[in-house]
Amino acid sequence: HFVFNCLSSINRFILVNEPDEASAYLTKFSRLIRLILDNSRSDRVPLDRELEALRLYIEMEVMRFGNRFDYEISIGPGVQPEHIELPPLLIQPYVENAIWHGLMHKKDKGKLAVRIFSQQDGLCIVVEDNGIGRNRAMELKSKSAVIQKSHGLQVTAERMELIRELYGVNANAAIEDLYAEDGSPAGTKVTILLATGN
């Protein structure tokens, strides 16, 4: 699915006669595929390599959506990405959801933030967007929003359980709907906690 979308975007850049954009996108795509293949050979990868792949992925999505959102990846004090290991592609699915379900349908410019910091229980990774919110995204996707919402939460729980089983990492994820002061949807926040000592 991801590869198909990338190749479609490259094709679009070529068709609208934007060879520089096509070349830049293709370069990022090839670097990302190489990183994903390299990272997939290991049960755990250094956080700095995971973030490099994540940054490439987000930059490609920014290009694909015509700079319709900004992004920021911040690392808290005391976090040394080269010395922290985690399962490969742990963060990317949550970022993809934020972009495709939260930011893609937003009328004004969106914002995606990935924050990584230490806390007493371990490493905390927050993926936050100011998109249209899960309920509105599910309404756009399907009329069976309630079923899809519970399915999404189930998939998240199953993914964390799989990570615990395959990698021996005590990982948990919580999803929070964000609201503005007037009660309107203001995005989604995913908090991933990786317990230390594993």
mmCIF file of C-alpha atoms in Angstrom:
data_model
loop_
_atom_site.group_PDB
_atom_site.id
_atom_site.type_symbol
_atom_site.label_atom_id
_atom_site.label_comp_id
_atom_site.label_asym_id
_atom_site.label_seq_id
_atom_site.Cartn_x
_atom_site.Cartn_y
_atom_site.Cartn_z
ATOM 1 C CA HIS A 1 0.000 0.000 0.000
ATOM 2 C CA PHE A 2 2.726 2.454 1.022
ATOM 3 C CA VAL A 3 4.940 1.563 -1.967
ATOM 4 C CA PHE A 4 1.997 1.917 -4.364
ATOM 5 C CA ASN A 5 1.179 5.388 -2.967
ATOM 6 C CA CYS A 6 4.816 6.477 -3.293
ATOM 7 C CA LEU A 7 5.096 5.306 -6.894
ATOM 8 C CA SER A 8 1.798 7.017 -7.721
ATOM 9 C CA SER A 9 3.147 10.274 -6.296
ATOM 10 C CA ILE A 10 6.353 9.985 -8.345
ATOM 11 C CA ASN A 11 4.237 9.330 -11.434
ATOM 12 C CA ARG A 12 2.119 12.411 -10.690
ATOM 13 C CA PHE A 13 5.207 14.633 -10.348
ATOM 14 C CA ILE A 14 6.406 13.350 -13.737
ATOM 15 C CA LEU A 15 3.022 13.831 -15.422
ATOM 16 C CA VAL A 16 2.703 17.458 -14.282
ATOM 17 C CA ASN A 17 6.275 18.070 -15.475
ATOM 18 C CA GLU A 18 7.908 18.560 -12.082
ATOM 19 C CA PRO A 19 11.123 16.568 -12.610
ATOM 20 C CA ASP A 20 12.967 18.178 -9.668
ATOM 21 C CA GLU A 21 10.173 17.225 -7.275
ATOM 22 C CA ALA A 22 9.999 13.726 -8.772
ATOM 23 C CA SER A 23 13.748 13.314 -8.334
ATOM 24 C CA ALA A 24 13.708 14.605 -4.740
ATOM 25 C CA TYR A 25 10.781 12.342 -3.871
ATOM 26 C CA LEU A 26 12.421 9.316 -5.511
ATOM 27 C CA THR A 27 15.661 9.973 -3.610
ATOM 28 C CA LYS A 28 13.794 10.096 -0.272
ATOM 29 C CA PHE A 29 11.805 6.994 -1.244
ATOM 30 C CA SER A 30 14.927 4.961 -2.049
ATOM 31 C CA ARG A 31 16.636 6.037 1.210
ATOM 32 C CA LEU A 32 13.509 5.150 3.189
ATOM 33 C CA ILE A 33 13.156 1.710 1.589
ATOM 34 C CA ARG A 34 16.830 0.982 2.310
ATOM 35 C CA LEU A 35 16.392 2.043 5.950
ATOM 36 C CA ILE A 36 13.232 -0.022 6.366
ATOM 37 C CA LEU A 37 14.904 -3.095 4.890
ATOM 38 C CA ASP A 38 17.996 -2.619 7.074
ATOM 39 C CA ASN A 39 15.906 -2.045 10.205
ATOM 40 C CA SER A 40 13.650 -5.028 9.507
ATOM 41 C CA ARG A 41 16.615 -7.391 9.915
ATOM 42 C CA SER A 42 16.782 -6.652 13.644
ATOM 43 C CA ASP A 43 14.372 -7.145 16.519
ATOM 44 C CA ARG A 44 15.378 -3.735 17.833
ATOM 45 C CA VAL A 45 16.876 -0.665 16.186
ATOM 46 C CA PRO A 46 18.526 2.450 17.623
ATOM 47 C CA LEU A 47 16.070 5.290 18.093
ATOM 48 C CA ASP A 48 18.159 7.610 15.899
ATOM 49 C CA ARG A 49 17.769 5.221 12.926
ATOM 50 C CA GLU A 50 14.055 4.852 13.607
ATOM 51 C CA LEU A 51 13.725 8.653 13.659
ATOM 52 C CA GLU A 52 15.690 8.984 10.424
ATOM 53 C CA ALA A 53 13.218 6.668 8.689
ATOM 54 C CA LEU A 54 10.292 8.478 10.304
ATOM 55 C CA ARG A 55 11.603 11.875 9.164
ATOM 56 C CA LEU A 56 11.973 10.632 5.573
ATOM 57 C CA TYR A 57 8.460 9.208 5.632
ATOM 58 C CA ILE A 58 6.955 12.470 6.943
ATOM 59 C CA GLU A 59 8.897 14.576 4.416
ATOM 60 C CA MET A 60 7.531 12.407 1.608
ATOM 61 C CA GLU A 61 3.991 12.873 2.901
ATOM 62 C CA VAL A 62 4.529 16.649 3.153
ATOM 63 C CA MET A 63 5.573 16.631 -0.520
ATOM 64 C CA ARG A 64 2.679 14.394 -1.523
ATOM 65 C CA PHE A 65 0.106 16.644 0.162
ATOM 66 C CA GLY A 66 1.591 19.870 -1.189
ATOM 67 C CA ASN A 67 2.942 21.203 2.134
ATOM 68 C CA ARG A 68 -0.512 21.113 3.720
ATOM 69 C CA PHE A 69 0.976 20.419 7.144
ATOM 70 C CA ASP A 70 4.092 21.235 9.152
ATOM 71 C CA TYR A 71 5.846 18.784 11.411
ATOM 72 C CA GLU A 72 8.230 18.794 14.326
ATOM 73 C CA ILE A 73 10.202 15.996 15.971
ATOM 74 C CA SER A 74 11.562 16.957 19.380
ATOM 75 C CA ILE A 75 13.738 14.988 21.768
ATOM 76 C CA GLY A 76 13.749 15.798 25.461
ATOM 77 C CA PRO A 77 16.826 16.376 27.615
ATOM 78 C CA GLY A 78 18.659 13.259 28.710
ATOM 79 C CA VAL A 79 17.342 11.162 25.812
ATOM 80 C CA GLN A 80 20.225 9.751 23.764
ATOM 81 C CA PRO A 81 18.656 8.332 20.569
ATOM 82 C CA GLU A 82 21.808 6.453 19.563
ATOM 83 C CA HIS A 83 21.751 4.494 22.850
ATOM 84 C CA ILE A 84 18.040 3.644 23.005
ATOM 85 C CA GLU A 85 16.708 0.624 21.146
ATOM 86 C CA LEU A 86 13.099 -0.095 20.253
ATOM 87 C CA PRO A 87 11.149 -2.345 17.872
ATOM 88 C CA PRO A 88 11.370 -1.193 14.239
ATOM 89 C CA LEU A 89 8.483 0.859 12.811
ATOM 90 C CA LEU A 90 6.956 1.375 16.241
ATOM 91 C CA ILE A 91 6.060 5.048 15.709
ATOM 92 C CA GLN A 92 5.344 5.188 11.955
ATOM 93 C CA PRO A 93 1.825 3.632 11.955
ATOM 94 C CA TYR A 94 0.602 6.250 14.444
ATOM 95 C CA VAL A 95 2.146 9.040 12.376
ATOM 96 C CA GLU A 96 0.533 7.606 9.243
ATOM 97 C CA ASN A 97 -2.869 7.572 10.971
ATOM 98 C CA ALA A 98 -2.405 11.187 12.091
ATOM 99 C CA ILE A 99 -1.627 12.287 8.534
ATOM 100 C CA TRP A 100 -4.174 10.220 6.615
ATOM 101 C CA HIS A 101 -7.110 10.409 9.017
ATOM 102 C CA GLY A 102 -6.494 13.645 10.888
ATOM 103 C CA LEU A 103 -4.580 16.080 8.707
ATOM 104 C CA MET A 104 -5.509 15.040 5.166
ATOM 105 C CA HIS A 105 -9.094 16.317 5.514
ATOM 106 C CA LYS A 106 -8.207 19.501 7.407
ATOM 107 C CA LYS A 107 -9.116 22.667 5.509
ATOM 108 C CA ASP A 108 -6.386 24.918 6.912
ATOM 109 C CA LYS A 109 -2.714 24.031 7.431
ATOM 110 C CA GLY A 110 -2.137 21.184 9.840
ATOM 111 C CA LYS A 111 0.506 20.463 12.436
ATOM 112 C CA LEU A 112 2.074 17.146 13.391
ATOM 113 C CA ALA A 113 4.275 16.845 16.458
ATOM 114 C CA VAL A 114 6.335 13.864 17.612
ATOM 115 C CA ARG A 115 7.803 14.329 21.085
ATOM 116 C CA ILE A 116 10.150 11.857 22.769
ATOM 117 C CA PHE A 117 11.131 12.275 26.390
ATOM 118 C CA SER A 118 12.071 10.338 29.503
ATOM 119 C CA GLN A 119 9.757 9.941 32.426
ATOM 120 C CA GLN A 120 9.929 7.913 35.593
ATOM 121 C CA ASP A 121 8.308 4.826 34.073
ATOM 122 C CA GLY A 122 10.493 4.798 30.948
ATOM 123 C CA LEU A 123 10.519 6.371 27.505
ATOM 124 C CA CYS A 124 7.460 8.311 26.368
ATOM 125 C CA ILE A 125 6.635 8.932 22.691
ATOM 126 C CA VAL A 126 3.795 11.317 21.880
ATOM 127 C CA VAL A 127 2.321 11.656 18.382
ATOM 128 C CA GLU A 128 -0.069 14.613 18.245
ATOM 129 C CA ASP A 129 -1.953 16.259 15.404
ATOM 130 C CA ASN A 130 -4.376 19.162 15.156
ATOM 131 C CA GLY A 131 -6.512 17.401 12.574
ATOM 132 C CA ILE A 132 -10.237 16.817 12.284
ATOM 133 C CA GLY A 133 -10.399 14.227 15.075
ATOM 134 C CA ARG A 134 -11.205 10.531 15.025
ATOM 135 C CA ASN A 135 -14.979 10.833 15.045
ATOM 136 C CA ARG A 136 -15.112 13.133 12.016
ATOM 137 C CA ALA A 137 -12.491 11.027 10.196
ATOM 138 C CA MET A 138 -14.567 7.893 10.757
ATOM 139 C CA GLU A 139 -17.733 9.671 9.594
ATOM 140 C CA LEU A 140 -15.947 10.534 6.349
ATOM 141 C CA LYS A 141 -14.653 6.997 5.971
ATOM 142 C CA SER A 142 -17.789 5.067 6.837
ATOM 143 C CA LYS A 143 -21.244 5.326 8.324
ATOM 144 C CA SER A 144 -20.403 2.545 10.761
ATOM 145 C CA ALA A 145 -18.237 4.892 12.837
ATOM 146 C CA VAL A 146 -18.842 3.199 16.183
ATOM 147 C CA ILE A 147 -17.770 -0.211 14.851
ATOM 148 C CA GLN A 148 -14.670 1.285 13.221
ATOM 149 C CA LYS A 149 -13.730 3.208 16.369
ATOM 150 C CA SER A 150 -13.794 0.071 18.502
ATOM 151 C CA HIS A 151 -11.918 -1.808 15.758
ATOM 152 C CA GLY A 152 -9.200 0.874 15.720
ATOM 153 C CA LEU A 153 -8.742 0.613 19.469
ATOM 154 C CA GLN A 154 -8.596 -3.172 19.185
ATOM 155 C CA VAL A 155 -5.910 -2.988 16.473
ATOM 156 C CA THR A 156 -3.868 -0.638 18.681
ATOM 157 C CA ALA A 157 -4.138 -3.026 21.628
ATOM 158 C CA GLU A 158 -3.213 -6.003 19.446
ATOM 159 C CA ARG A 159 -0.175 -4.162 18.057
ATOM 160 C CA MET A 160 1.115 -3.436 21.569
ATOM 161 C CA GLU A 161 0.532 -7.057 22.587
ATOM 162 C CA LEU A 162 2.447 -8.247 19.510
ATOM 163 C CA ILE A 163 5.360 -5.943 20.376
ATOM 164 C CA ARG A 164 5.378 -7.319 23.936
ATOM 165 C CA GLU A 165 5.426 -10.906 22.653
ATOM 166 C CA LEU A 166 7.861 -10.547 19.740
ATOM 167 C CA TYR A 167 10.326 -8.090 21.206
ATOM 168 C CA GLY A 168 9.914 -8.536 24.945
ATOM 169 C CA VAL A 169 9.235 -4.825 25.294
ATOM 170 C CA ASN A 170 6.688 -3.613 27.818
ATOM 171 C CA ALA A 171 4.822 -1.217 25.528
ATOM 172 C CA ASN A 172 1.484 0.494 25.965
ATOM 173 C CA ALA A 173 -0.365 3.044 23.839
ATOM 174 C CA ALA A 174 -3.197 5.385 24.802
ATOM 175 C CA ILE A 175 -5.264 7.423 22.332
ATOM 176 C CA GLU A 176 -6.829 10.711 23.409
ATOM 177 C CA ASP A 177 -9.258 12.874 21.455
ATOM 178 C CA LEU A 178 -8.391 16.576 21.732
ATOM 179 C CA TYR A 179 -10.984 19.348 21.884
ATOM 180 C CA ALA A 180 -10.907 23.131 21.626
ATOM 181 C CA GLU A 181 -12.431 25.344 24.328
ATOM 182 C CA ASP A 182 -15.708 25.469 22.399
ATOM 183 C CA GLY A 183 -15.891 21.663 22.389
ATOM 184 C CA SER A 184 -15.018 21.226 18.710
ATOM 185 C CA PRO A 185 -12.541 18.498 17.713
ATOM 186 C CA ALA A 186 -8.929 19.719 17.810
ATOM 187 C CA GLY A 187 -6.981 16.607 16.855
ATOM 188 C CA THR A 188 -5.693 13.403 18.350
ATOM 189 C CA LYS A 189 -2.886 12.524 20.756
ATOM 190 C CA VAL A 190 -1.272 9.085 20.978
ATOM 191 C CA THR A 191 0.994 8.380 23.926
ATOM 192 C CA ILE A 192 3.295 5.351 23.701
ATOM 193 C CA LEU A 193 5.083 4.309 26.870
ATOM 194 C CA LEU A 194 8.043 1.941 26.714
ATOM 195 C CA ALA A 195 8.940 0.723 30.166
ATOM 196 C CA THR A 196 12.623 0.609 31.046
ATOM 197 C CA GLY A 197 14.409 -2.481 32.249
ATOM 198 C CA ASN A 198 13.553 -4.661 29.253
#
